[in-house]
GROMACS .gro file of N, CA and C in nm:
model
  369
    1MET      N    1   3.747   5.123   8.525
    1MET     CA    2   3.658   5.151   8.415
    1MET      C    3   3.739   5.210   8.300
    2LEU      N    4   3.716   5.163   8.180
    2LEU     CA    5   3.775   5.223   8.062
    2LEU      C    6   3.679   5.332   8.013
    3TYR      N    7   3.729   5.451   7.996
    3TYR     CA    8   3.644   5.565   7.961
    3TYR      C    9   3.620   5.578   7.811
    4CYS      N   10   3.689   5.498   7.731
    4CYS     CA   11   3.680   5.511   7.587
    4CYS      C   12   3.686   5.372   7.524
    5THR      N   13   3.606   5.350   7.422
    5THR     CA   14   3.614   5.226   7.346
    5THR      C   15   3.701   5.251   7.222
    6TYR      N   16   3.746   5.144   7.162
    6TYR     CA   17   3.828   5.160   7.043
    6TYR      C   18   3.748   5.225   6.931
    7ASP      N   19   3.621   5.192   6.920
    7ASP     CA   20   3.536   5.252   6.817
    7ASP      C   21   3.525   5.404   6.835
    8GLN      N   22   3.508   5.449   6.960
    8GLN     CA   23   3.503   5.593   6.987
    8GLN      C   24   3.636   5.658   6.952
    9TYR      N   25   3.744   5.592   6.992
    9TYR     CA   26   3.878   5.644   6.966
    9TYR      C   27   3.903   5.656   6.816
   10ALA      N   28   3.872   5.551   6.742
   10ALA     CA   29   3.894   5.551   6.597
   10ALA      C   30   3.805   5.655   6.528
   11ALA      N   31   3.681   5.670   6.574
   11ALA     CA   32   3.590   5.769   6.516
   11ALA      C   33   3.639   5.912   6.538
   12ALA      N   34   3.713   5.932   6.647
   12ALA     CA   35   3.768   6.065   6.675
   12ALA      C   36   3.899   6.090   6.601
   13GLY      N   37   3.943   5.993   6.521
   13GLY     CA   38   4.064   6.013   6.442
   13GLY      C   39   4.188   5.950   6.502
   14GLY      N   40   4.173   5.865   6.602
   14GLY     CA   41   4.287   5.800   6.665
   14GLY      C   42   4.357   5.704   6.571
   15THR      N   43   4.489   5.694   6.586
   15THR     CA   44   4.568   5.613   6.493
   15THR      C   45   4.638   5.495   6.559
   16VAL      N   46   4.623   5.477   6.688
   16VAL     CA   47   4.687   5.365   6.757
   16VAL      C   48   4.618   5.236   6.715
   17PRO      N   49   4.695   5.131   6.684
   17PRO     CA   50   4.633   5.003   6.648
   17PRO      C   51   4.552   4.945   6.764
   18GLU      N   52   4.450   4.869   6.732
   18GLU     CA   53   4.361   4.815   6.834
   18GLU      C   54   4.435   4.728   6.936
   19ALA      N   55   4.538   4.658   6.891
   19ALA     CA   56   4.614   4.570   6.981
   19ALA      C   57   4.681   4.650   7.093
   20ALA      N   58   4.731   4.768   7.062
   20ALA     CA   59   4.799   4.851   7.162
   20ALA      C   60   4.701   4.939   7.239
   21PHE      N   61   4.584   4.960   7.183
   21PHE     CA   62   4.487   5.050   7.243
   21PHE      C   63   4.446   5.006   7.384
   22GLY      N   64   4.424   4.876   7.404
   22GLY     CA   65   4.377   4.827   7.534
   22GLY      C   66   4.467   4.868   7.648
   23VAL      N   67   4.597   4.850   7.630
   23VAL     CA   68   4.694   4.885   7.735
   23VAL      C   69   4.697   5.035   7.757
   24LEU      N   70   4.705   5.111   7.648
   24LEU     CA   71   4.712   5.257   7.660
   24LEU      C   72   4.584   5.316   7.717
   25CYS      N   73   4.470   5.259   7.680
   25CYS     CA   74   4.342   5.308   7.732
   25CYS      C   75   4.332   5.279   7.881
   26SER      N   76   4.382   5.166   7.923
   26SER     CA   77   4.381   5.132   8.065
   26SER      C   78   4.467   5.231   8.144
   27ARG      N   79   4.583   5.265   8.091
   27ARG     CA   80   4.670   5.364   8.157
   27ARG      C   81   4.605   5.501   8.160
   28ALA      N   82   4.545   5.539   8.047
   28ALA     CA   83   4.477   5.670   8.040
   28ALA      C   84   4.361   5.676   8.138
   29SER      N   85   4.286   5.566   8.149
   29SER     CA   86   4.173   5.562   8.241
   29SER      C   87   4.219   5.572   8.386
   30ARG      N   88   4.332   5.511   8.418
   30ARG     CA   89   4.387   5.523   8.554
   30ARG      C   90   4.432   5.666   8.582
   31MET      N   91   4.482   5.734   8.480
   31MET     CA   92   4.521   5.875   8.497
   31MET      C   93   4.398   5.960   8.525
   32ILE      N   94   4.288   5.930   8.457
   32ILE     CA   95   4.163   6.004   8.481
   32ILE      C   96   4.115   5.977   8.623
   33ASP      N   97   4.119   5.851   8.665
   33ASP     CA   98   4.077   5.817   8.801
   33ASP      C   99   4.164   5.888   8.904
   34ALA      N  100   4.294   5.895   8.878
   34ALA     CA  101   4.385   5.963   8.972
   34ALA      C  102   4.355   6.113   8.978
   35ALA      N  103   4.332   6.174   8.863
   35ALA     CA  104   4.306   6.318   8.859
   35ALA      C  105   4.174   6.354   8.925
   36THR      N  106   4.077   6.263   8.922
   36THR     CA  107   3.944   6.292   8.978
   36THR      C  108   3.924   6.223   9.114
   37PHE      N  109   4.029   6.167   9.167
   37PHE     CA  110   4.021   6.096   9.296
   37PHE      C  111   3.913   5.988   9.294
   38GLY      N  112   3.896   5.923   9.178
   38GLY     CA  113   3.800   5.815   9.165
   38GLY      C  114   3.655   5.857   9.149
   39ARG      N  115   3.629   5.986   9.146
   39ARG     CA  116   3.491   6.034   9.136
   39ARG      C  117   3.433   6.020   8.996
   40ALA      N  118   3.518   6.013   8.895
   40ALA     CA  119   3.469   6.015   8.757
   40ALA      C  120   3.392   5.888   8.721
   41GLU      N  121   3.437   5.773   8.768
   41GLU     CA  122   3.374   5.648   8.728
   41GLU      C  123   3.227   5.642   8.765
   42SER      N  124   3.196   5.667   8.890
   42SER     CA  125   3.056   5.659   8.932
   42SER      C  126   2.973   5.772   8.871
   43HIS      N  127   3.033   5.889   8.855
   43HIS     CA  128   2.960   6.003   8.800
   43HIS      C  129   2.930   5.982   8.651
   44ALA      N  130   3.027   5.929   8.576
   44ALA     CA  131   3.010   5.909   8.433
   44ALA      C  132   2.901   5.808   8.401
   45ALA      N  133   2.873   5.719   8.496
   45ALA     CA  134   2.767   5.620   8.473
   45ALA      C  135   2.630   5.686   8.457
   46GLY      N  136   2.611   5.803   8.517
   46GLY     CA  137   2.481   5.868   8.511
   46GLY      C  138   2.477   6.000   8.436
   47CYS      N  139   2.591   6.049   8.392
   47CYS     CA  140   2.596   6.180   8.327
   47CYS      C  141   2.654   6.165   8.186
   48GLU      N  142   2.569   6.176   8.088
   48GLU     CA  143   2.610   6.157   7.948
   48GLU      C  144   2.713   6.260   7.904
   49ALA      N  145   2.697   6.386   7.942
   49ALA     CA  146   2.789   6.491   7.900
   49ALA      C  147   2.929   6.464   7.954
   50CYS      N  148   2.938   6.426   8.081
   50CYS     CA  149   3.069   6.398   8.140
   50CYS      C  150   3.128   6.270   8.081
   51ARG      N  151   3.045   6.172   8.053
   51ARG     CA  152   3.093   6.047   7.993
   51ARG      C  153   3.157   6.076   7.857
   52GLU      N  154   3.093   6.162   7.778
   52GLU     CA  155   3.148   6.198   7.647
   52GLU      C  156   3.277   6.279   7.662
   53ALA      N  157   3.280   6.371   7.757
   53ALA     CA  158   3.400   6.451   7.779
   53ALA      C  159   3.516   6.364   7.825
   54LEU      N  160   3.488   6.269   7.914
   54LEU     CA  161   3.593   6.181   7.963
   54LEU      C  162   3.640   6.084   7.855
   55ALA      N  163   3.550   6.043   7.766
   55ALA     CA  164   3.591   5.958   7.653
   55ALA      C  165   3.684   6.036   7.561
   56ASP      N  166   3.652   6.164   7.538
   56ASP     CA  167   3.738   6.249   7.456
   56ASP      C  168   3.875   6.265   7.522
   57ALA      N  169   3.876   6.292   7.653
   57ALA     CA  170   4.002   6.308   7.724
   57ALA      C  171   4.083   6.179   7.721
   58CYS      N  172   4.017   6.067   7.740
   58CYS     CA  173   4.084   5.938   7.738
   58CYS      C  174   4.150   5.913   7.603
   59GLY      N  175   4.079   5.943   7.496
   59GLY     CA  176   4.135   5.928   7.362
   59GLY      C  177   4.257   6.015   7.339
   60GLN      N  178   4.251   6.138   7.388
   60GLN     CA  179   4.365   6.228   7.374
   60GLN      C  180   4.485   6.180   7.456
   61ILE      N  181   4.459   6.127   7.575
   61ILE     CA  182   4.568   6.077   7.660
   61ILE      C  183   4.629   5.952   7.597
   62VAL      N  184   4.547   5.867   7.534
   62VAL     CA  185   4.600   5.751   7.462
   62VAL      C  186   4.699   5.799   7.355
   63GLY      N  187   4.663   5.903   7.282
   63GLY     CA  188   4.753   5.960   7.183
   63GLY      C  189   4.881   6.013   7.244
   64LEU      N  190   4.868   6.079   7.359
   64LEU     CA  191   4.985   6.131   7.431
   64LEU      C  192   5.077   6.018   7.473
   65LEU      N  193   5.021   5.912   7.531
   65LEU     CA  194   5.101   5.798   7.575
   65LEU      C  195   5.165   5.727   7.457
   66SER      N  196   5.093   5.717   7.347
   66SER     CA  197   5.146   5.654   7.228
   66SER      C  198   5.264   5.734   7.172
   67ALA      N  199   5.250   5.864   7.168
   67ALA     CA  200   5.358   5.950   7.118
   67ALA      C  201   5.481   5.940   7.207
   68ALA      N  202   5.460   5.935   7.338
   68ALA     CA  203   5.573   5.924   7.431
   68ALA      C  204   5.647   5.793   7.411
   69SER      N  205   5.574   5.685   7.389
   69SER     CA  206   5.641   5.557   7.370
   69SER      C  207   5.708   5.549   7.233
   70ALA      N  208   5.654   5.621   7.134
   70ALA     CA  209   5.712   5.619   7.000
   70ALA      C  210   5.849   5.686   6.995
   71VAL      N  211   5.868   5.786   7.078
   71VAL     CA  212   5.998   5.855   7.079
   71VAL      C  213   6.095   5.791   7.178
   72GLY      N  214   6.051   5.683   7.240
   72GLY     CA  215   6.140   5.610   7.329
   72GLY      C  216   6.159   5.675   7.464
   73ALA      N  217   6.058   5.744   7.513
   73ALA     CA  218   6.068   5.807   7.644
   73ALA      C  219   6.085   5.701   7.751
   74VAL      N  220   6.182   5.720   7.835
   74VAL     CA  221   6.207   5.630   7.947
   74VAL      C  222   6.163   5.703   8.073
   75PRO      N  223   6.066   5.649   8.146
   75PRO     CA  224   6.018   5.719   8.265
   75PRO      C  225   6.131   5.749   8.363
   76GLY      N  226   6.146   5.874   8.397
   76GLY     CA  227   6.247   5.915   8.493
   76GLY      C  228   6.381   5.948   8.433
   77ALA      N  229   6.401   5.919   8.305
   77ALA     CA  230   6.531   5.944   8.243
   77ALA      C  231   6.545   6.092   8.209
   78ALA      N  232   6.657   6.149   8.251
   78ALA     CA  233   6.686   6.288   8.219
   78ALA      C  234   6.756   6.298   8.085
   79SER      N  235   6.837   6.194   8.051
   79SER     CA  236   6.902   6.191   7.920
   79SER      C  237   6.934   6.047   7.883
   80VAL      N  238   6.936   6.023   7.753
   80VAL     CA  239   6.970   5.892   7.697
   80VAL      C  240   7.070   5.917   7.586
   81SER      N  241   7.181   5.841   7.587
   81SER     CA  242   7.283   5.864   7.484
   81SER      C  243   7.245   5.793   7.355
   82ASN      N  244   7.313   5.829   7.247
   82ASN     CA  245   7.287   5.770   7.117
   82ASN      C  246   7.329   5.624   7.110
   83ASP      N  247   7.429   5.585   7.187
   83ASP     CA  248   7.478   5.447   7.178
   83ASP      C  249   7.389   5.348   7.251
   84GLY      N  250   7.293   5.396   7.328
   84GLY     CA  251   7.198   5.309   7.395
   84GLY      C  252   7.248   5.248   7.524
   85PHE      N  253   7.366   5.283   7.566
   85PHE     CA  254   7.421   5.224   7.688
   85PHE      C  255   7.419   5.318   7.807
   86SER      N  256   7.397   5.443   7.786
   86SER     CA  257   7.408   5.540   7.893
   86SER      C  258   7.274   5.607   7.919
   87LEU      N  259   7.227   5.594   8.042
   87LEU     CA  260   7.105   5.661   8.086
   87LEU      C  261   7.138   5.745   8.208
   88THR      N  262   7.084   5.863   8.214
   88THR     CA  263   7.096   5.945   8.333
   88THR      C  264   6.956   5.970   8.386
   89PHE      N  265   6.935   5.935   8.511
   89PHE     CA  266   6.802   5.951   8.569
   89PHE      C  267   6.797   6.076   8.654
   90GLY      N  268   6.685   6.144   8.646
   90GLY     CA  269   6.664   6.265   8.723
   90GLY      C  270   6.554   6.245   8.825
   91CYS      N  271   6.475   6.345   8.842
   91CYS     CA  272   6.371   6.344   8.944
   91CYS      C  273   6.234   6.308   8.886
   92ASN      N  274   6.230   6.213   8.794
   92ASN     CA  275   6.105   6.172   8.729
   92ASN      C  276   6.037   6.286   8.657
   93ALA      N  277   6.115   6.374   8.599
   93ALA     CA  278   6.059   6.490   8.531
   93ALA      C  279   5.970   6.450   8.414
   94SER      N  280   6.009   6.346   8.340
   94SER     CA  281   5.928   6.306   8.224
   94SER      C  282   5.793   6.248   8.268
   95VAL      N  283   5.793   6.173   8.378
   95VAL     CA  284   5.668   6.116   8.430
   95VAL      C  285   5.579   6.228   8.481
   96THR      N  286   5.635   6.321   8.554
   96THR     CA  287   5.559   6.434   8.607
   96THR      C  288   5.503   6.519   8.493
   97ALA      N  289   5.581   6.541   8.389
   97ALA     CA  290   5.535   6.621   8.276
   97ALA      C  291   5.419   6.552   8.205
   98ALA      N  292   5.428   6.420   8.187
   98ALA     CA  293   5.320   6.346   8.122
   98ALA      C  294   5.193   6.351   8.205
   99ARG      N  295   5.206   6.336   8.336
   99ARG     CA  296   5.088   6.344   8.422
   99ARG      C  297   5.027   6.483   8.419
  100GLN      N  298   5.110   6.585   8.419
  100GLN     CA  299   5.060   6.722   8.414
  100GLN      C  300   4.988   6.749   8.282
  101GLU      N  301   5.045   6.700   8.172
  101GLU     CA  302   4.980   6.720   8.043
  101GLU      C  303   4.847   6.644   8.037
  102ALA      N  304   4.844   6.523   8.094
  102ALA     CA  305   4.719   6.446   8.098
  102ALA      C  306   4.615   6.520   8.182
  103TYR      N  307   4.657   6.578   8.295
  103TYR     CA  308   4.565   6.654   8.379
  103TYR      C  309   4.508   6.772   8.302
  104GLU      N  310   4.592   6.840   8.226
  104GLU     CA  311   4.544   6.955   8.148
  104GLU      C  312   4.445   6.910   8.040
  105ILE      N  313   4.467   6.794   7.981
  105ILE     CA  314   4.372   6.740   7.883
  105ILE      C  315   4.238   6.714   7.950
  106ILE      N  316   4.241   6.652   8.068
  106ILE     CA  317   4.118   6.623   8.142
  106ILE      C  318   4.046   6.752   8.180
  107ARG      N  319   4.123   6.849   8.232
  107ARG     CA  320   4.065   6.977   8.273
  107ARG      C  321   4.001   7.048   8.156
  108THR      N  322   4.066   7.046   8.042
  108THR     CA  323   4.011   7.110   7.922
  108THR      C  324   3.885   7.038   7.874
  109ALA      N  325   3.887   6.905   7.877
  109ALA     CA  326   3.771   6.828   7.831
  109ALA      C  327   3.649   6.853   7.919
  110LEU      N  328   3.671   6.866   8.050
  110LEU     CA  329   3.560   6.888   8.143
  110LEU      C  330   3.513   7.033   8.145
  111GLY      N  331   3.589   7.121   8.085
  111GLY     CA  332   3.548   7.262   8.079
  111GLY      C  333   3.541   7.325   8.216
  112SER      N  334   3.426   7.382   8.250
  112SER     CA  335   3.411   7.449   8.379
  112SER      C  336   3.392   7.350   8.493
  113ASP      N  337   3.389   7.221   8.463
  113ASP     CA  338   3.376   7.114   8.563
  113ASP      C  339   3.258   7.140   8.657
  114PRO      N  340   3.136   7.146   8.603
  114PRO     CA  341   3.020   7.180   8.685
  114PRO      C  342   2.988   7.078   8.795
  115HIS      N  343   3.041   6.958   8.783
  115HIS     CA  344   3.012   6.854   8.882
  115HIS      C  345   3.125   6.835   8.983
  116GLY      N  346   3.229   6.915   8.974
  116GLY     CA  347   3.337   6.914   9.071
  116GLY      C  348   3.423   6.788   9.068
  117LEU      N  349   3.439   6.726   8.954
  117LEU     CA  350   3.520   6.604   8.947
  117LEU      C  351   3.668   6.631   8.974
  118LEU      N  352   3.714   6.752   8.947
  118LEU     CA  353   3.854   6.785   8.970
  118LEU      C  354   3.877   6.862   9.100
  119TYR      N  355   3.774   6.873   9.181
  119TYR     CA  356   3.783   6.949   9.306
  119TYR      C  357   3.894   6.892   9.395
  120ARG      N  358   3.980   6.979   9.445
  120ARG     CA  359   4.094   6.939   9.528
  120ARG      C  360   4.079   6.974   9.675
  121GLY      N  361   3.965   7.027   9.712
  121GLY     CA  362   3.944   7.061   9.852
  121GLY      C  363   3.990   7.199   9.890
  122ILE      N  364   4.020   7.281   9.792
  122ILE     CA  365   4.067   7.418   9.817
  122ILE      C  366   3.970   7.513   9.749
  123LEU      N  367   3.931   7.616   9.818
  123LEU     CA  368   3.837   7.713   9.759
  123LEU      C  369   3.905   7.806   9.665
   0.00000   0.00000   0.00000
């Protein structure tokens, strides 16, 4: 499920062109599904407040992914030289950081998470 339409994204001030939006929105939606263990899709179908919050989060994550690709982030790369020939790979720190930032966007958008979409099974 895509949590955000291009019209919603553009109305919120998004600047990614429509041609690139589809791919980035799909990635952002998969990040939301991963963070909520798939609970968000079925819940958003019946809860308007959560649907709007997830659309907002999706739009913000699209912006995050767009910014990462604009600076030439290479997933897993610890360093990239100026000459373009040398890459040093680490422990996927850039991928982990992007996922963590996306999770924080989702957590912030859902607020107190009254429906437990981010519940991890720990009290």
